[in-house]
Amino acid sequence: MKRFLSCCLFFSLFFCSYSEVITLKIASVAPARSPWDIELKKMAQEWTRITKGQVKLQFYDMTVLGGEKAGIQKLKSTRPGQKAPIDGALFSTVGLHELAPTAGFYTLSVPFLIQNQDELDLVLSKYGSEMEKKVEKAGCKIIAWSNVGWLSFYTKESYKTLAELKKMKMAVSGLDSPILSDSFKVSGFNVVDTPAQKFSQMLKSKNGVDGFFAVHLLTYASGFYKDIHYALDVKLCPVMAAFVISNASWEKIPKKYHAPMKEAMERARQRLNNALDSSDAECIRKMEAGGVTMIRLSKDELKRWEDEFSININDIHRTFPNAFDMEMYKNIQALLAPMRK
């Protein structure tokens, strides 16, 4: 009888421990082998170690799921009581805006509003928690978010003024939300909505597009730099990414693990931030070695660009009042003004 009871206890403990394994399905916009992709996978291993094997992560390519807007839908259960297809995601600004439209994520992407990492850190320390609360109301928790690079322009022809750049056909590809392309159109840019599968073809074609906008890392890692001749060496605006997990999935994890798991993610975020400038410099060096000429503007030229973008912002806000938070925009300007002096 004792032997029978011992066997029952053993199997009950075995199946109990087995059922406690929580596998989180995470969709990611990070390109394979990019710094974010590498750090996320390192963090996944650390989470498994912290939780003694109780939490495991499986990563999926966001594009395979249909893009960021589709990813947001897959964070939600299709039927009451049924588990959502995915538990979390690494979203760009596009997905974050779709997830929580009133949080003002696109405000951080206004050109020349935030010009370096120290300024971004200050802005996030001031407004980040309010933005995170709005994401939580939308059903998700931001575990960490960071700058993944600075937006820049990549073109086949040279230019010096913003007016010259606006005449070129710029590809907008792979975006679920029209806000970014619409904002460029209102600003006077000649943008061409280009399907992701045709982007490379359009870039190579003489009658296709004249350039695109992206970050240095993506441009170099994708090999698209081989089809352009010029890149703008200016930090126009930060391109944000956030690692989010649905509130329901986060609550399934024992609370004793929450703090150390977030600390592990924070360490990964700090490593990414610390490596960003050196990563950008290395990408620039490699692109220049591959024949790309960096366009570097003087202080006066930069000031003219900044002034023109300020006018564009007012035009965009009048046309699309929900594109970004105008009050936050002005508050950020006031916050950063003393720092720049």
Coordinates of C-alpha atoms in Angstrom, one line a residue:
M1 CA 0.0 0.0 0.0
K2 CA 2.8 2.4 0.9
R3 CA 4.5 1.6 -2.4
F4 CA 1.3 2.4 -4.2
L5 CA 0.9 5.7 -2.4
S6 CA 4.6 6.6 -3.1
C7 CA 4.0 5.9 -6.8
C8 CA 0.9 8.1 -6.8
L9 CA 2.7 10.9 -5.1
F10 CA 5.6 10.7 -7.5
F11 CA 3.4 10.8 -10.6
S12 CA 1.2 13.6 -9.2
L13 CA 4.3 15.7 -8.5
F14 CA 5.7 14.9 -11.9
F15 CA 2.5 15.9 -13.8
C16 CA 2.0 18.9 -11.5
S17 CA 5.5 20.3 -12.3
Y18 CA 5.1 19.5 -16.0
S19 CA 1.9 21.4 -16.2
E20 CA 3.5 24.4 -14.6
V21 CA 5.8 25.0 -17.6
I22 CA 4.7 28.2 -19.2
T23 CA 5.6 28.6 -22.9
L24 CA 5.3 32.2 -24.1
K25 CA 4.8 32.7 -27.9
I26 CA 6.5 35.9 -28.9
A27 CA 6.2 37.6 -32.3
S28 CA 9.1 39.9 -33.2
V29 CA 9.8 42.5 -35.8
A30 CA 13.6 42.2 -35.1
P31 CA 15.6 41.0 -38.2
A32 CA 17.4 37.7 -37.7
R33 CA 20.8 38.1 -36.0
S34 CA 20.2 41.8 -35.3
P35 CA 21.2 43.1 -31.8
W36 CA 17.6 43.0 -30.6
D37 CA 17.1 39.5 -31.9
I38 CA 20.3 38.3 -30.2
E39 CA 19.5 40.0 -26.9
L40 CA 15.9 38.7 -26.8
K41 CA 17.2 35.1 -27.2
K42 CA 19.8 35.7 -24.5
M43 CA 17.1 37.0 -22.2
A44 CA 14.9 34.0 -23.0
Q45 CA 17.6 31.7 -21.7
E46 CA 18.0 33.9 -18.6
W47 CA 14.3 33.8 -17.9
T48 CA 14.3 30.1 -18.1
R49 CA 17.2 30.0 -15.7
I50 CA 15.5 32.5 -13.3
T51 CA 12.3 30.5 -13.2
K52 CA 14.1 27.2 -13.0
G53 CA 12.7 26.1 -16.3
Q54 CA 9.1 27.2 -15.6
V55 CA 9.0 29.9 -18.3
K56 CA 10.2 29.3 -21.9
L57 CA 9.9 31.6 -24.9
Q58 CA 9.3 30.7 -28.5
F59 CA 9.9 33.4 -31.1
Y60 CA 8.0 33.9 -34.4
D61 CA 8.6 36.3 -37.3
M62 CA 6.0 39.0 -37.2
T63 CA 5.9 39.3 -41.0
V64 CA 4.9 35.6 -41.2
L65 CA 2.0 36.4 -39.0
G66 CA 0.9 39.2 -41.3
G67 CA 2.6 42.3 -39.8
E68 CA 2.2 44.3 -36.6
K69 CA -1.5 45.0 -36.9
A70 CA -2.1 41.3 -37.3
G71 CA 0.2 40.7 -34.3
I72 CA -2.0 42.9 -32.1
Q73 CA -5.1 40.9 -33.1
K74 CA -3.3 37.7 -32.3
L75 CA -2.6 39.0 -28.8
K76 CA -6.4 38.8 -28.2
S77 CA -8.5 35.7 -27.7
T78 CA -10.8 34.9 -30.6
R79 CA -13.4 33.3 -28.3
P80 CA -14.2 33.7 -24.6
G81 CA -12.1 31.4 -22.5
Q82 CA -9.8 30.5 -25.4
K83 CA -6.1 31.2 -25.2
A84 CA -4.8 34.0 -27.5
P85 CA -2.6 32.7 -30.4
I86 CA 0.5 34.7 -29.1
D87 CA 1.5 35.9 -25.6
G88 CA 3.7 38.9 -26.5
A89 CA 5.6 40.7 -29.2
L90 CA 8.4 43.0 -30.0
F91 CA 6.7 46.0 -31.7
S92 CA 8.0 49.0 -33.5
T93 CA 6.4 52.5 -33.1
V94 CA 3.9 51.4 -35.8
G95 CA 2.6 48.5 -33.7
L96 CA 2.8 50.5 -30.4
H97 CA 0.6 53.2 -31.9
E98 CA -1.9 50.7 -33.2
L99 CA -2.0 49.0 -29.7
A100 CA -2.5 52.2 -27.8
P101 CA -3.3 55.1 -30.1
T102 CA -3.7 57.7 -27.3
A103 CA -0.3 57.0 -25.8
G104 CA 1.5 59.4 -28.2
F105 CA 4.2 57.0 -29.5
Y106 CA 4.6 58.8 -32.8
T107 CA 5.4 62.0 -30.9
L108 CA 8.8 60.5 -30.1
S109 CA 9.3 60.2 -33.9
V110 CA 8.9 63.9 -34.8
P111 CA 12.1 64.8 -36.7
F112 CA 14.7 66.8 -34.6
L113 CA 12.5 66.8 -31.5
I114 CA 14.8 64.3 -29.7
Q115 CA 18.4 64.4 -31.0
N116 CA 20.5 62.0 -28.9
Q117 CA 20.2 59.2 -26.4
D118 CA 20.5 61.4 -23.3
E119 CA 17.6 63.4 -24.5
L120 CA 15.5 60.3 -25.2
D121 CA 16.3 58.9 -21.7
L122 CA 15.2 62.2 -20.1
V123 CA 11.9 62.2 -22.1
L124 CA 11.2 58.5 -21.2
S125 CA 11.9 59.2 -17.5
K126 CA 9.3 62.0 -17.7
Y127 CA 6.6 60.6 -19.9
G128 CA 7.4 56.9 -20.2
S129 CA 5.3 55.7 -17.3
E130 CA 2.1 57.4 -18.6
M131 CA 2.6 55.8 -22.0
E132 CA 3.1 52.4 -20.4
K133 CA -0.1 52.8 -18.4
K134 CA -2.1 53.4 -21.6
V135 CA -0.6 50.2 -23.1
E136 CA -1.6 48.3 -19.9
K137 CA -5.1 49.6 -20.3
A138 CA -5.0 48.2 -23.9
G139 CA -4.3 44.7 -22.4
C140 CA -0.5 44.5 -22.4
K141 CA 2.5 45.3 -20.2
I142 CA 5.7 46.9 -21.6
I143 CA 8.5 44.8 -20.1
A144 CA 11.2 47.0 -21.7
W145 CA 11.5 49.5 -24.6
S146 CA 14.4 51.1 -26.3
N147 CA 15.7 53.0 -29.2
V148 CA 16.8 50.6 -32.0
G149 CA 18.4 53.3 -34.2
W150 CA 18.0 56.8 -35.7
L151 CA 15.9 57.4 -38.8
S152 CA 17.9 58.4 -41.8
F153 CA 17.4 58.8 -45.6
Y154 CA 19.2 56.6 -48.2
T155 CA 19.2 57.7 -51.8
K156 CA 20.7 57.1 -55.3
E157 CA 21.3 60.8 -55.9
S158 CA 23.0 63.5 -53.7
Y159 CA 21.3 66.5 -52.2
K160 CA 21.9 69.2 -49.7
T161 CA 18.5 70.8 -49.0
L162 CA 15.3 69.3 -47.8
A163 CA 13.6 70.7 -50.9
E164 CA 15.9 68.6 -53.1
L165 CA 15.2 65.5 -51.1
K166 CA 11.5 66.0 -51.3
K167 CA 11.6 65.7 -55.1
M168 CA 12.9 62.2 -54.9
K169 CA 10.6 59.2 -55.0
M170 CA 11.0 57.6 -51.5
A171 CA 9.7 54.1 -50.9
V172 CA 7.5 53.3 -47.9
S173 CA 7.4 49.6 -47.4
G174 CA 6.0 47.0 -45.0
L175 CA 4.0 49.4 -42.8
D176 CA 0.6 48.3 -41.5
S177 CA -0.4 51.9 -40.5
P178 CA -0.7 54.7 -43.1
I179 CA 0.1 57.4 -40.5
L180 CA 3.9 57.6 -41.3
S181 CA 3.5 57.7 -45.1
D182 CA 0.5 60.1 -44.9
S183 CA 2.6 62.4 -42.7
F184 CA 5.5 62.4 -45.2
K185 CA 3.0 63.2 -48.0
V186 CA 1.5 66.2 -46.1
S187 CA 5.1 67.4 -45.5
G188 CA 5.7 67.5 -49.2
F189 CA 7.7 64.3 -49.7
N190 CA 7.2 62.2 -52.8
V191 CA 6.6 58.9 -51.2
V192 CA 5.6 55.7 -53.0
D193 CA 3.7 52.9 -51.1
T194 CA 5.8 49.9 -52.0
P195 CA 4.8 46.3 -51.1
A196 CA 7.5 44.6 -49.0
Q197 CA 7.9 41.8 -51.6
K198 CA 8.6 44.4 -54.3
F199 CA 10.8 46.7 -52.3
S200 CA 14.1 45.3 -53.5
Q201 CA 12.9 45.2 -57.1
M202 CA 11.7 48.8 -57.0
L203 CA 15.0 49.9 -55.5
K204 CA 17.1 48.2 -58.2
S205 CA 14.9 49.5 -61.1
K206 CA 15.9 52.7 -62.9
N207 CA 12.2 53.6 -63.1
G208 CA 11.4 52.5 -59.6
V209 CA 12.2 54.5 -56.5
D210 CA 15.1 56.9 -55.7
G211 CA 15.5 55.9 -52.1
F212 CA 14.0 55.0 -48.7
F213 CA 14.2 55.8 -45.0
A214 CA 15.3 53.4 -42.3
V215 CA 18.0 53.0 -39.7
H216 CA 21.7 52.2 -40.5
L217 CA 21.6 48.7 -39.0
L218 CA 18.6 47.6 -41.1
T219 CA 20.0 49.2 -44.2
Y220 CA 23.4 47.5 -43.8
A221 CA 22.1 44.1 -42.5
S222 CA 19.5 43.8 -45.3
G223 CA 22.1 44.7 -48.0
F224 CA 19.9 47.5 -49.3
Y225 CA 22.9 49.9 -49.1
K226 CA 24.3 48.2 -52.2
D227 CA 21.5 49.7 -54.3
I228 CA 21.9 53.3 -53.0
H229 CA 24.9 55.8 -53.2
Y230 CA 24.2 58.3 -50.4
A231 CA 23.1 58.1 -46.8
L232 CA 22.2 61.0 -44.5
D233 CA 24.5 61.1 -41.4
V234 CA 21.9 62.9 -39.2
K235 CA 19.9 61.7 -36.2
L236 CA 16.5 62.7 -37.4
C237 CA 14.5 60.8 -34.7
P238 CA 14.7 57.7 -32.6
V239 CA 13.0 54.5 -33.9
M240 CA 11.5 52.8 -30.9
A241 CA 10.8 49.2 -30.2
A242 CA 9.1 47.7 -27.2
F243 CA 8.8 44.2 -25.8
V244 CA 5.3 43.6 -24.5
I245 CA 3.5 40.7 -23.0
S246 CA -0.3 40.5 -22.6
N247 CA -1.6 41.1 -19.1
A248 CA -3.2 37.7 -19.0
S249 CA 0.0 35.9 -20.0
W250 CA 2.1 37.9 -17.5
E251 CA -0.2 37.1 -14.7
K252 CA 0.2 33.4 -15.3
I253 CA 3.8 33.7 -14.3
P254 CA 4.3 33.4 -10.5
K255 CA 4.7 36.9 -9.1
K256 CA 8.0 36.0 -7.3
Y257 CA 9.7 35.9 -10.8
H258 CA 8.3 39.2 -12.1
A259 CA 11.0 41.5 -10.6
P260 CA 14.0 39.4 -11.6
M261 CA 12.6 38.8 -15.1
K262 CA 12.2 42.5 -15.6
E263 CA 15.7 43.1 -14.3
A264 CA 17.1 40.7 -16.8
M265 CA 15.2 42.5 -19.6
E266 CA 16.5 45.8 -18.3
R267 CA 20.1 44.6 -18.5
A268 CA 19.5 43.6 -22.1
R269 CA 18.0 47.0 -22.8
Q270 CA 21.0 48.8 -21.3
R271 CA 23.4 46.6 -23.4
L272 CA 21.5 47.5 -26.5
N273 CA 21.5 51.3 -25.7
N274 CA 25.2 51.2 -24.9
A275 CA 26.1 49.4 -28.1
L276 CA 23.8 51.6 -30.4
D277 CA 26.3 54.4 -31.2
S278 CA 29.2 51.9 -31.8
S279 CA 26.9 49.7 -33.9
D280 CA 25.8 52.7 -36.0
A281 CA 29.4 53.8 -36.5
E282 CA 30.4 50.3 -37.6
C283 CA 27.5 50.2 -40.1
I284 CA 28.5 53.6 -41.5
R285 CA 32.1 52.4 -41.9
K286 CA 31.0 49.3 -43.7
M287 CA 28.6 51.1 -46.0
E288 CA 31.3 53.7 -46.8
A289 CA 33.7 50.9 -47.6
G290 CA 31.0 49.5 -49.9
G291 CA 30.8 52.8 -51.9
V292 CA 28.1 54.8 -50.0
T293 CA 28.8 58.5 -49.5
M294 CA 27.6 60.0 -46.2
I295 CA 25.9 63.3 -46.5
R296 CA 26.9 65.5 -43.6
L297 CA 25.2 68.8 -43.0
S298 CA 26.6 72.0 -41.5
K299 CA 25.1 73.6 -38.5
D300 CA 23.3 76.2 -40.6
E301 CA 22.0 73.6 -43.0
L302 CA 20.7 71.5 -40.0
K303 CA 19.0 74.6 -38.6
R304 CA 17.2 75.1 -41.9
W305 CA 16.1 71.5 -41.9
E306 CA 14.9 71.7 -38.4
D307 CA 12.9 74.9 -39.0
E308 CA 11.2 73.4 -42.1
F309 CA 10.3 70.2 -40.2
S310 CA 8.7 72.4 -37.5
I311 CA 6.4 73.9 -40.1
N312 CA 5.6 70.5 -41.5
I313 CA 4.6 69.3 -38.0
N314 CA 1.9 71.9 -37.8
D315 CA 0.6 70.9 -41.3
I316 CA 0.5 67.3 -40.2
H317 CA -1.3 68.0 -37.0
R318 CA -4.0 70.1 -38.8
T319 CA -4.5 67.3 -41.3
F320 CA -4.2 64.3 -39.0
P321 CA -4.9 65.6 -35.4
N322 CA -4.5 62.0 -33.9
A323 CA -1.1 61.3 -35.6
F324 CA 0.7 62.5 -32.5
D325 CA 0.2 64.3 -29.2
M326 CA 0.7 68.1 -29.8
E327 CA 0.7 68.9 -26.1
M328 CA 3.4 66.3 -25.4
Y329 CA 5.4 67.6 -28.3
K330 CA 5.4 71.1 -26.8
N331 CA 6.2 69.7 -23.4
I332 CA 9.1 67.8 -24.7
Q333 CA 10.5 70.9 -26.4
A334 CA 10.3 72.8 -23.1
L335 CA 11.9 69.9 -21.2
L336 CA 14.9 69.7 -23.5
A337 CA 15.5 73.4 -24.1
P338 CA 17.5 73.9 -20.9
M339 CA 19.5 70.7 -21.6
R340 CA 20.6 72.1 -25.0
K341 CA 21.6 75.4 -23.6

